[in-house]
Amino acid sequence: MDAPLRSPSPAQPPPAPRHPPPGPPPGPDTSDVLQQIMAITDQSLDEAQARKHALNCHRMKPALFSVLCEIKEKTVVSIRGIQEEDPPDAQLMRLDNMLLAEGVSRPEKRGRGGSAAVASTATPGGCPNDNNIEHSDYRAKLSQIRQIYHSELEKYEQACREFTTHVTNLLREQSRMRPVSPKEIEHMVGVIHGKFSAIQMQLKQSTCEALMTLRSRFLDARRKRRNFSKQATEVLNEYFYSHLSNPYPSEEAKEDLARKGGITVSQVSNWFGNKRIRYKKNMGKFQEEATIYTGKSAMDATKARALESQASCLSMPSPGSSGPFPLTSAGDAFLTLRTLAFLQPPPGGNCLQSQ
């Protein structure tokens, strides 16, 4: 018998080409890293806290921290050479002294006398009380400047405290993941205070400029205009124009004028010296003032003579006397006529006896 026919076996596939063994998976490129970093800003607070907690609990976190410490030792700038405390700024000290002298800034609290010290320092530098001149308007402006200064200063100090607290907490939180020493945190706080100190210096500078403007425009001008009281000025002018031919008062007259005007003898002497100079330079300007005070002096003299004549009239002189109005000169005769007109007796009651 014939053997059964066998079907031909299928052809073997060709061997696959040999490839190199697979390596480690490719790492993320730079663009992916940057994209992940930018995505951090879009994370919610809960997501950020979860990632932070996961990083702190990771088993490789100590190794990462040690690597960061090594990198920092090689690259970070040492702060050992930085001075512990900067020297005080001379300009800032001048501004502080001026604000303290003007009563704007408050001195250091020294027990119970702190408020009294503030009150005492607010008067000598800013608003003297000489000659009883009231500076209520000046005090109001000064108080307004003081309020604005303290209000703005409180805002800057509050912002500085808040920002310093925020940066300190942030650095302390980051010190759990990267090396941040307490000395570096203290140095950063000093840098922040320096930035805000520059802002405070601008505030103090503008406040001092406002004080100088206030003094030059208001207080100094009032001192020049109102050196003496109105009563003292009238007393001095009345004497000056009544003695215009010889406006040089004696020492006794100066003492009397000083007593009447409530000023010192030296102030009287200085006033007459300045008045004589001003009068000689511009006599036409003071002519009207001279007429006013001369007429006032003549009126006062007339009234005095009238009162004296009235007293003589009441004394009832004898018929043989020359009467209560002796005529010694032409000027006295004129004043006597005016006095007679001033002392007109009522009808039927003539007190003047005829010769």
PDB file of N, CA and C in Angstrom, residues 60-134:
ATOM      1  N   MET A  60      12.340  59.931  50.781  1.00  0.00           N
ATOM      2  CA  MET A  60      13.552  60.539  50.243  1.00  0.00           C
ATOM      3  C   MET A  60      13.719  62.000  50.660  1.00  0.00           C
ATOM      4  N   LYS A  61      12.835  62.467  51.507  1.00  0.00           N
ATOM      5  CA  LYS A  61      12.899  63.880  51.896  1.00  0.00           C
ATOM      6  C   LYS A  61      14.189  64.221  52.647  1.00  0.00           C
ATOM      7  N   PRO A  62      14.679  63.412  53.594  1.00  0.00           N
ATOM      8  CA  PRO A  62      15.964  63.731  54.237  1.00  0.00           C
ATOM      9  C   PRO A  62      17.120  63.788  53.253  1.00  0.00           C
ATOM     10  N   ALA A  63      17.105  62.889  52.272  1.00  0.00           N
ATOM     11  CA  ALA A  63      18.177  62.919  51.274  1.00  0.00           C
ATOM     12  C   ALA A  63      18.110  64.195  50.445  1.00  0.00           C
ATOM     13  N   LEU A  64      16.889  64.603  50.082  1.00  0.00           N
ATOM     14  CA  LEU A  64      16.728  65.852  49.335  1.00  0.00           C
ATOM     15  C   LEU A  64      17.202  67.043  50.157  1.00  0.00           C
ATOM     16  N   PHE A  65      16.892  67.051  51.441  1.00  0.00           N
ATOM     17  CA  PHE A  65      17.288  68.172  52.301  1.00  0.00           C
ATOM     18  C   PHE A  65      18.805  68.256  52.424  1.00  0.00           C
ATOM     19  N   SER A  66      19.463  67.107  52.548  1.00  0.00           N
ATOM     20  CA  SER A  66      20.923  67.110  52.649  1.00  0.00           C
ATOM     21  C   SER A  66      21.571  67.589  51.357  1.00  0.00           C
ATOM     22  N   VAL A  67      20.991  67.211  50.232  1.00  0.00           N
ATOM     23  CA  VAL A  67      21.523  67.685  48.954  1.00  0.00           C
ATOM     24  C   VAL A  67      21.381  69.201  48.843  1.00  0.00           C
ATOM     25  N   LEU A  68      20.234  69.708  49.258  1.00  0.00           N
ATOM     26  CA  LEU A  68      20.029  71.160  49.223  1.00  0.00           C
ATOM     27  C   LEU A  68      21.003  71.875  50.153  1.00  0.00           C
ATOM     28  N   CYS A  69      21.317  71.276  51.297  1.00  0.00           N
ATOM     29  CA  CYS A  69      22.298  71.886  52.203  1.00  0.00           C
ATOM     30  C   CYS A  69      23.680  71.935  51.559  1.00  0.00           C
ATOM     31  N   GLU A  70      24.053  70.879  50.856  1.00  0.00           N
ATOM     32  CA  GLU A  70      25.348  70.869  50.177  1.00  0.00           C
ATOM     33  C   GLU A  70      25.403  71.936  49.087  1.00  0.00           C
ATOM     34  N   ILE A  71      24.314  72.040  48.334  1.00  0.00           N
ATOM     35  CA  ILE A  71      24.282  73.055  47.275  1.00  0.00           C
ATOM     36  C   ILE A  71      24.361  74.457  47.873  1.00  0.00           C
ATOM     37  N   LYS A  72      23.688  74.657  48.985  1.00  0.00           N
ATOM     38  CA  LYS A  72      23.703  75.974  49.608  1.00  0.00           C
ATOM     39  C   LYS A  72      25.089  76.322  50.133  1.00  0.00           C
ATOM     40  N   GLU A  73      25.780  75.360  50.697  1.00  0.00           N
ATOM     41  CA  GLU A  73      27.121  75.622  51.197  1.00  0.00           C
ATOM     42  C   GLU A  73      28.056  76.058  50.078  1.00  0.00           C
ATOM     43  N   LYS A  74      27.784  75.608  48.860  1.00  0.00           N
ATOM     44  CA  LYS A  74      28.658  75.939  47.740  1.00  0.00           C
ATOM     45  C   LYS A  74      28.286  77.254  47.061  1.00  0.00           C
ATOM     46  N   THR A  75      27.009  77.581  47.075  1.00  0.00           N
ATOM     47  CA  THR A  75      26.551  78.710  46.253  1.00  0.00           C
ATOM     48  C   THR A  75      26.033  79.901  47.052  1.00  0.00           C
ATOM     49  N   VAL A  76      25.559  79.707  48.266  1.00  0.00           N
ATOM     50  CA  VAL A  76      24.904  80.798  48.970  1.00  0.00           C
ATOM     51  C   VAL A  76      25.930  81.834  49.402  1.00  0.00           C
ATOM     52  N   VAL A  77      25.489  83.084  49.453  1.00  0.00           N
ATOM     53  CA  VAL A  77      26.344  84.178  49.909  1.00  0.00           C
ATOM     54  C   VAL A  77      26.309  84.208  51.430  1.00  0.00           C
ATOM     55  N   SER A  78      27.463  84.221  52.025  1.00  0.00           N
ATOM     56  CA  SER A  78      27.535  84.219  53.481  1.00  0.00           C
ATOM     57  C   SER A  78      27.112  85.574  54.029  1.00  0.00           C
ATOM     58  N   ILE A  79      26.388  85.541  55.127  1.00  0.00           N
ATOM     59  CA  ILE A  79      25.943  86.787  55.765  1.00  0.00           C
ATOM     60  C   ILE A  79      26.748  87.075  57.027  1.00  0.00           C
ATOM     61  N   ARG A  80      27.871  86.378  57.164  1.00  0.00           N
ATOM     62  CA  ARG A  80      28.675  86.604  58.364  1.00  0.00           C
ATOM     63  C   ARG A  80      29.306  87.985  58.365  1.00  0.00           C
ATOM     64  N   GLY A  81      29.611  88.488  57.159  1.00  0.00           N
ATOM     65  CA  GLY A  81      30.247  89.791  57.099  1.00  0.00           C
ATOM     66  C   GLY A  81      29.298  90.960  57.248  1.00  0.00           C
ATOM     67  N   ILE A  82      28.015  90.690  57.277  1.00  0.00           N
ATOM     68  CA  ILE A  82      27.038  91.768  57.403  1.00  0.00           C
ATOM     69  C   ILE A  82      27.036  92.275  58.836  1.00  0.00           C
ATOM     70  N   GLN A  83      27.002  93.567  59.010  1.00  0.00           N
ATOM     71  CA  GLN A  83      27.012  94.139  60.343  1.00  0.00           C
ATOM     72  C   GLN A  83      25.725  93.781  61.074  1.00  0.00           C
ATOM     73  N   GLU A  84      25.892  93.603  62.374  1.00  0.00           N
ATOM     74  CA  GLU A  84      24.731  93.255  63.179  1.00  0.00           C
ATOM     75  C   GLU A  84      23.740  94.413  63.237  1.00  0.00           C
ATOM     76  N   GLU A  85      24.247  95.615  63.340  1.00  0.00           N
ATOM     77  CA  GLU A  85      23.371  96.784  63.461  1.00  0.00           C
ATOM     78  C   GLU A  85      23.990  97.944  62.707  1.00  0.00           C
ATOM     79  N   ASP A  86      23.233  98.542  61.809  1.00  0.00           N
ATOM     80  CA  ASP A  86      23.734  99.665  61.037  1.00  0.00           C
ATOM     81  C   ASP A  86      23.838 100.899  61.925  1.00  0.00           C
ATOM     82  N   PRO A  87      24.796 101.784  61.649  1.00  0.00           N
ATOM     83  CA  PRO A  87      24.894 103.017  62.440  1.00  0.00           C
ATOM     84  C   PRO A  87      23.678 103.898  62.198  1.00  0.00           C
ATOM     85  N   PRO A  88      23.295 104.705  63.172  1.00  0.00           N
ATOM     86  CA  PRO A  88      22.109 105.561  63.001  1.00  0.00           C
ATOM     87  C   PRO A  88      22.315 106.591  61.903  1.00  0.00           C
ATOM     88  N   ASP A  89      21.262 106.851  61.186  1.00  0.00           N
ATOM     89  CA  ASP A  89      21.298 107.814  60.090  1.00  0.00           C
ATOM     90  C   ASP A  89      21.247 109.225  60.665  1.00  0.00           C
ATOM     91  N   ALA A  90      22.195 110.076  60.255  1.00  0.00           N
ATOM     92  CA  ALA A  90      22.248 111.441  60.787  1.00  0.00           C
ATOM     93  C   ALA A  90      21.032 112.255  60.360  1.00  0.00           C
ATOM     94  N   GLN A  91      20.613 112.096  59.113  1.00  0.00           N
ATOM     95  CA  GLN A  91      19.446 112.842  58.641  1.00  0.00           C
ATOM     96  C   GLN A  91      18.189 112.424  59.390  1.00  0.00           C
ATOM     97  N   LEU A  92      18.047 111.127  59.640  1.00  0.00           N
ATOM     98  CA  LEU A  92      16.882 110.654  60.384  1.00  0.00           C
ATOM     99  C   LEU A  92      16.889 111.185  61.808  1.00  0.00           C
ATOM    100  N   MET A  93      18.055 111.283  62.413  1.00  0.00           N
ATOM    101  CA  MET A  93      18.143 111.835  63.767  1.00  0.00           C
ATOM    102  C   MET A  93      17.757 113.306  63.788  1.00  0.00           C
ATOM    103  N   ARG A  94      18.160 114.063  62.771  1.00  0.00           N
ATOM    104  CA  ARG A  94      17.777 115.479  62.706  1.00  0.00           C
ATOM    105  C   ARG A  94      16.268 115.633  62.552  1.00  0.00           C
ATOM    106  N   LEU A  95      15.676 114.802  61.706  1.00  0.00           N
ATOM    107  CA  LEU A  95      14.225 114.872  61.524  1.00  0.00           C
ATOM    108  C   LEU A  95      13.494 114.513  62.814  1.00  0.00           C
ATOM    109  N   ASP A  96      13.965 113.475  63.498  1.00  0.00           N
ATOM    110  CA  ASP A  96      13.326 113.081  64.756  1.00  0.00           C
ATOM    111  C   ASP A  96      13.447 114.180  65.804  1.00  0.00           C
ATOM    112  N   ASN A  97      14.602 114.816  65.878  1.00  0.00           N
ATOM    113  CA  ASN A  97      14.786 115.893  66.857  1.00  0.00           C
ATOM    114  C   ASN A  97      13.876 117.080  66.561  1.00  0.00           C
ATOM    115  N   MET A  98      13.706 117.410  65.296  1.00  0.00           N
ATOM    116  CA  MET A  98      12.834 118.524  64.940  1.00  0.00           C
ATOM    117  C   MET A  98      11.381 118.197  65.251  1.00  0.00           C
ATOM    118  N   LEU A  99      10.952 116.988  64.923  1.00  0.00           N
ATOM    119  CA  LEU A  99       9.572 116.598  65.214  1.00  0.00           C
ATOM    120  C   LEU A  99       9.322 116.563  66.715  1.00  0.00           C
ATOM    121  N   LEU A 100      10.323 116.162  67.480  1.00  0.00           N
ATOM    122  CA  LEU A 100      10.172 116.147  68.935  1.00  0.00           C
ATOM    123  C   LEU A 100      10.135 117.560  69.496  1.00  0.00           C
ATOM    124  N   ALA A 101      10.965 118.455  68.956  1.00  0.00           N
ATOM    125  CA  ALA A 101      10.979 119.834  69.442  1.00  0.00           C
ATOM    126  C   ALA A 101       9.684 120.565  69.111  1.00  0.00           C
ATOM    127  N   GLU A 102       9.086 120.253  67.977  1.00  0.00           N
ATOM    128  CA  GLU A 102       7.842 120.902  67.590  1.00  0.00           C
ATOM    129  C   GLU A 102       6.624 120.261  68.243  1.00  0.00           C
ATOM    130  N   GLY A 103       6.832 119.197  69.004  1.00  0.00           N
ATOM    131  CA  GLY A 103       5.700 118.563  69.671  1.00  0.00           C
ATOM    132  C   GLY A 103       4.889 117.653  68.778  1.00  0.00           C
ATOM    133  N   VAL A 104       5.438 117.250  67.637  1.00  0.00           N
ATOM    134  CA  VAL A 104       4.697 116.378  66.718  1.00  0.00           C
ATOM    135  C   VAL A 104       4.886 114.919  67.090  1.00  0.00           C
ATOM    136  N   SER A 105       6.136 114.509  67.279  1.00  0.00           N
ATOM    137  CA  SER A 105       6.397 113.126  67.666  1.00  0.00           C
ATOM    138  C   SER A 105       6.398 113.018  69.177  1.00  0.00           C
ATOM    139  N   ARG A 106       6.111 111.830  69.655  1.00  0.00           N
ATOM    140  CA  ARG A 106       6.034 111.585  71.092  1.00  0.00           C
ATOM    141  C   ARG A 106       7.363 111.030  71.575  1.00  0.00           C
ATOM    142  N   PRO A 107       7.865 111.540  72.708  1.00  0.00           N
ATOM    143  CA  PRO A 107       9.112 110.987  73.241  1.00  0.00           C
ATOM    144  C   PRO A 107       8.888 109.628  73.870  1.00  0.00           C
ATOM    145  N   GLU A 108       9.992 109.034  74.306  1.00  0.00           N
ATOM    146  CA  GLU A 108       9.893 107.731  74.962  1.00  0.00           C
ATOM    147  C   GLU A 108       9.121 107.872  76.261  1.00  0.00           C
ATOM    148  N   LYS A 109       8.295 106.882  76.568  1.00  0.00           N
ATOM    149  CA  LYS A 109       7.526 106.909  77.806  1.00  0.00           C
ATOM    150  C   LYS A 109       8.468 106.730  78.989  1.00  0.00           C
ATOM    151  N   ARG A 110       8.339 107.644  79.928  1.00  0.00           N
ATOM    152  CA  ARG A 110       9.188 107.605  81.117  1.00  0.00           C
ATOM    153  C   ARG A 110       8.310 107.689  82.356  1.00  0.00           C
ATOM    154  N   GLY A 111       7.598 106.633  82.614  1.00  0.00           N
ATOM    155  CA  GLY A 111       6.757 106.592  83.798  1.00  0.00           C
ATOM    156  C   GLY A 111       5.535 107.451  83.625  1.00  0.00           C
ATOM    157  N   ARG A 112       5.084 107.979  84.749  1.00  0.00           N
ATOM    158  CA  ARG A 112       3.867 108.776  84.724  1.00  0.00           C
ATOM    159  C   ARG A 112       4.081 110.147  84.115  1.00  0.00           C
ATOM    160  N   GLY A 113       5.325 110.582  84.043  1.00  0.00           N
ATOM    161  CA  GLY A 113       5.580 111.913  83.506  1.00  0.00           C
ATOM    162  C   GLY A 113       5.667 111.955  82.006  1.00  0.00           C
ATOM    163  N   GLY A 114       5.330 110.848  81.330  1.00  0.00           N
ATOM    164  CA  GLY A 114       5.454 110.824  79.875  1.00  0.00           C
ATOM    165  C   GLY A 114       4.533 111.806  79.207  1.00  0.00           C
ATOM    166  N   SER A 115       3.254 111.831  79.618  1.00  0.00           N
ATOM    167  CA  SER A 115       2.303 112.749  79.002  1.00  0.00           C
ATOM    168  C   SER A 115       2.650 114.185  79.315  1.00  0.00           C
ATOM    169  N   ALA A 116       3.157 114.429  80.535  1.00  0.00           N
ATOM    170  CA  ALA A 116       3.548 115.794  80.868  1.00  0.00           C
ATOM    171  C   ALA A 116       4.727 116.244  80.035  1.00  0.00           C
ATOM    172  N   ALA A 117       5.645 115.301  79.752  1.00  0.00           N
ATOM    173  CA  ALA A 117       6.784 115.659  78.904  1.00  0.00           C
ATOM    174  C   ALA A 117       6.337 116.019  77.512  1.00  0.00           C
ATOM    175  N   VAL A 118       5.333 115.308  77.009  1.00  0.00           N
ATOM    176  CA  VAL A 118       4.810 115.630  75.679  1.00  0.00           C
ATOM    177  C   VAL A 118       4.211 117.023  75.671  1.00  0.00           C
ATOM    178  N   ALA A 119       3.442 117.338  76.699  1.00  0.00           N
ATOM    179  CA  ALA A 119       2.808 118.650  76.750  1.00  0.00           C
ATOM    180  C   ALA A 119       3.834 119.754  76.884  1.00  0.00           C
ATOM    181  N   SER A 120       4.913 119.479  77.650  1.00  0.00           N
ATOM    182  CA  SER A 120       5.910 120.518  77.837  1.00  0.00           C
ATOM    183  C   SER A 120       6.750 120.719  76.592  1.00  0.00           C
ATOM    184  N   THR A 121       7.014 119.654  75.853  1.00  0.00           N
ATOM    185  CA  THR A 121       7.814 119.813  74.644  1.00  0.00           C
ATOM    186  C   THR A 121       7.008 120.373  73.494  1.00  0.00           C
ATOM    187  N   ALA A 122       5.689 120.337  73.575  1.00  0.00           N
ATOM    188  CA  ALA A 122       4.884 120.845  72.472  1.00  0.00           C
ATOM    189  C   ALA A 122       4.816 122.347  72.475  1.00  0.00           C
ATOM    190  N   THR A 123       5.167 122.992  73.622  1.00  0.00           N
ATOM    191  CA  THR A 123       5.002 124.429  73.700  1.00  0.00           C
ATOM    192  C   THR A 123       6.261 125.210  73.369  1.00  0.00           C
ATOM    193  N   PRO A 124       7.473 124.855  73.941  1.00  0.00           N
ATOM    194  CA  PRO A 124       8.610 125.727  73.730  1.00  0.00           C
ATOM    195  C   PRO A 124       9.021 125.856  72.291  1.00  0.00           C
ATOM    196  N   GLY A 125       9.109 124.744  71.576  1.00  0.00           N
ATOM    197  CA  GLY A 125       9.597 124.837  70.212  1.00  0.00           C
ATOM    198  C   GLY A 125       8.578 125.349  69.240  1.00  0.00           C
ATOM    199  N   GLY A 126       7.295 124.993  69.437  1.00  0.00           N
ATOM    200  CA  GLY A 126       6.307 125.286  68.423  1.00  0.00           C
ATOM    201  C   GLY A 126       5.524 126.531  68.657  1.00  0.00           C
ATOM    202  N   CYS A 127       5.141 126.838  69.914  1.00  0.00           N
ATOM    203  CA  CYS A 127       4.209 127.930  70.114  1.00  0.00           C
ATOM    204  C   CYS A 127       4.509 128.640  71.412  1.00  0.00           C
ATOM    205  N   PRO A 128       5.447 129.574  71.475  1.00  0.00           N
ATOM    206  CA  PRO A 128       5.755 130.272  72.701  1.00  0.00           C
ATOM    207  C   PRO A 128       4.609 131.165  73.122  1.00  0.00           C
ATOM    208  N   ASN A 129       4.544 131.402  74.445  1.00  0.00           N
ATOM    209  CA  ASN A 129       3.436 132.177  74.990  1.00  0.00           C
ATOM    210  C   ASN A 129       3.896 133.560  75.424  1.00  0.00           C
ATOM    211  N   ASP A 130       4.886 134.164  74.756  1.00  0.00           N
ATOM    212  CA  ASP A 130       5.369 135.469  75.151  1.00  0.00           C
ATOM    213  C   ASP A 130       4.354 136.540  74.790  1.00  0.00           C
ATOM    214  N   ASN A 131       4.307 137.585  75.681  1.00  0.00           N
ATOM    215  CA  ASN A 131       3.419 138.741  75.496  1.00  0.00           C
ATOM    216  C   ASN A 131       1.950 138.345  75.434  1.00  0.00           C
ATOM    217  N   ASN A 132       1.619 137.181  75.947  1.00  0.00           N
ATOM    218  CA  ASN A 132       0.218 136.734  76.004  1.00  0.00           C
ATOM    219  C   ASN A 132      -0.456 136.730  74.634  1.00  0.00           C
ATOM    220  N   ILE A 133       0.291 136.454  73.589  1.00  0.00           N
ATOM    221  CA  ILE A 133      -0.279 136.394  72.236  1.00  0.00           C
ATOM    222  C   ILE A 133      -0.878 135.011  72.016  1.00  0.00           C
ATOM    223  N   GLU A 134      -2.126 134.977  71.679  1.00  0.00           N
ATOM    224  CA  GLU A 134      -2.800 133.697  71.474  1.00  0.00           C
ATOM    225  C   GLU A 134      -2.516 133.196  70.063  1.00  0.00           C
TER     226      GLU A 134
END
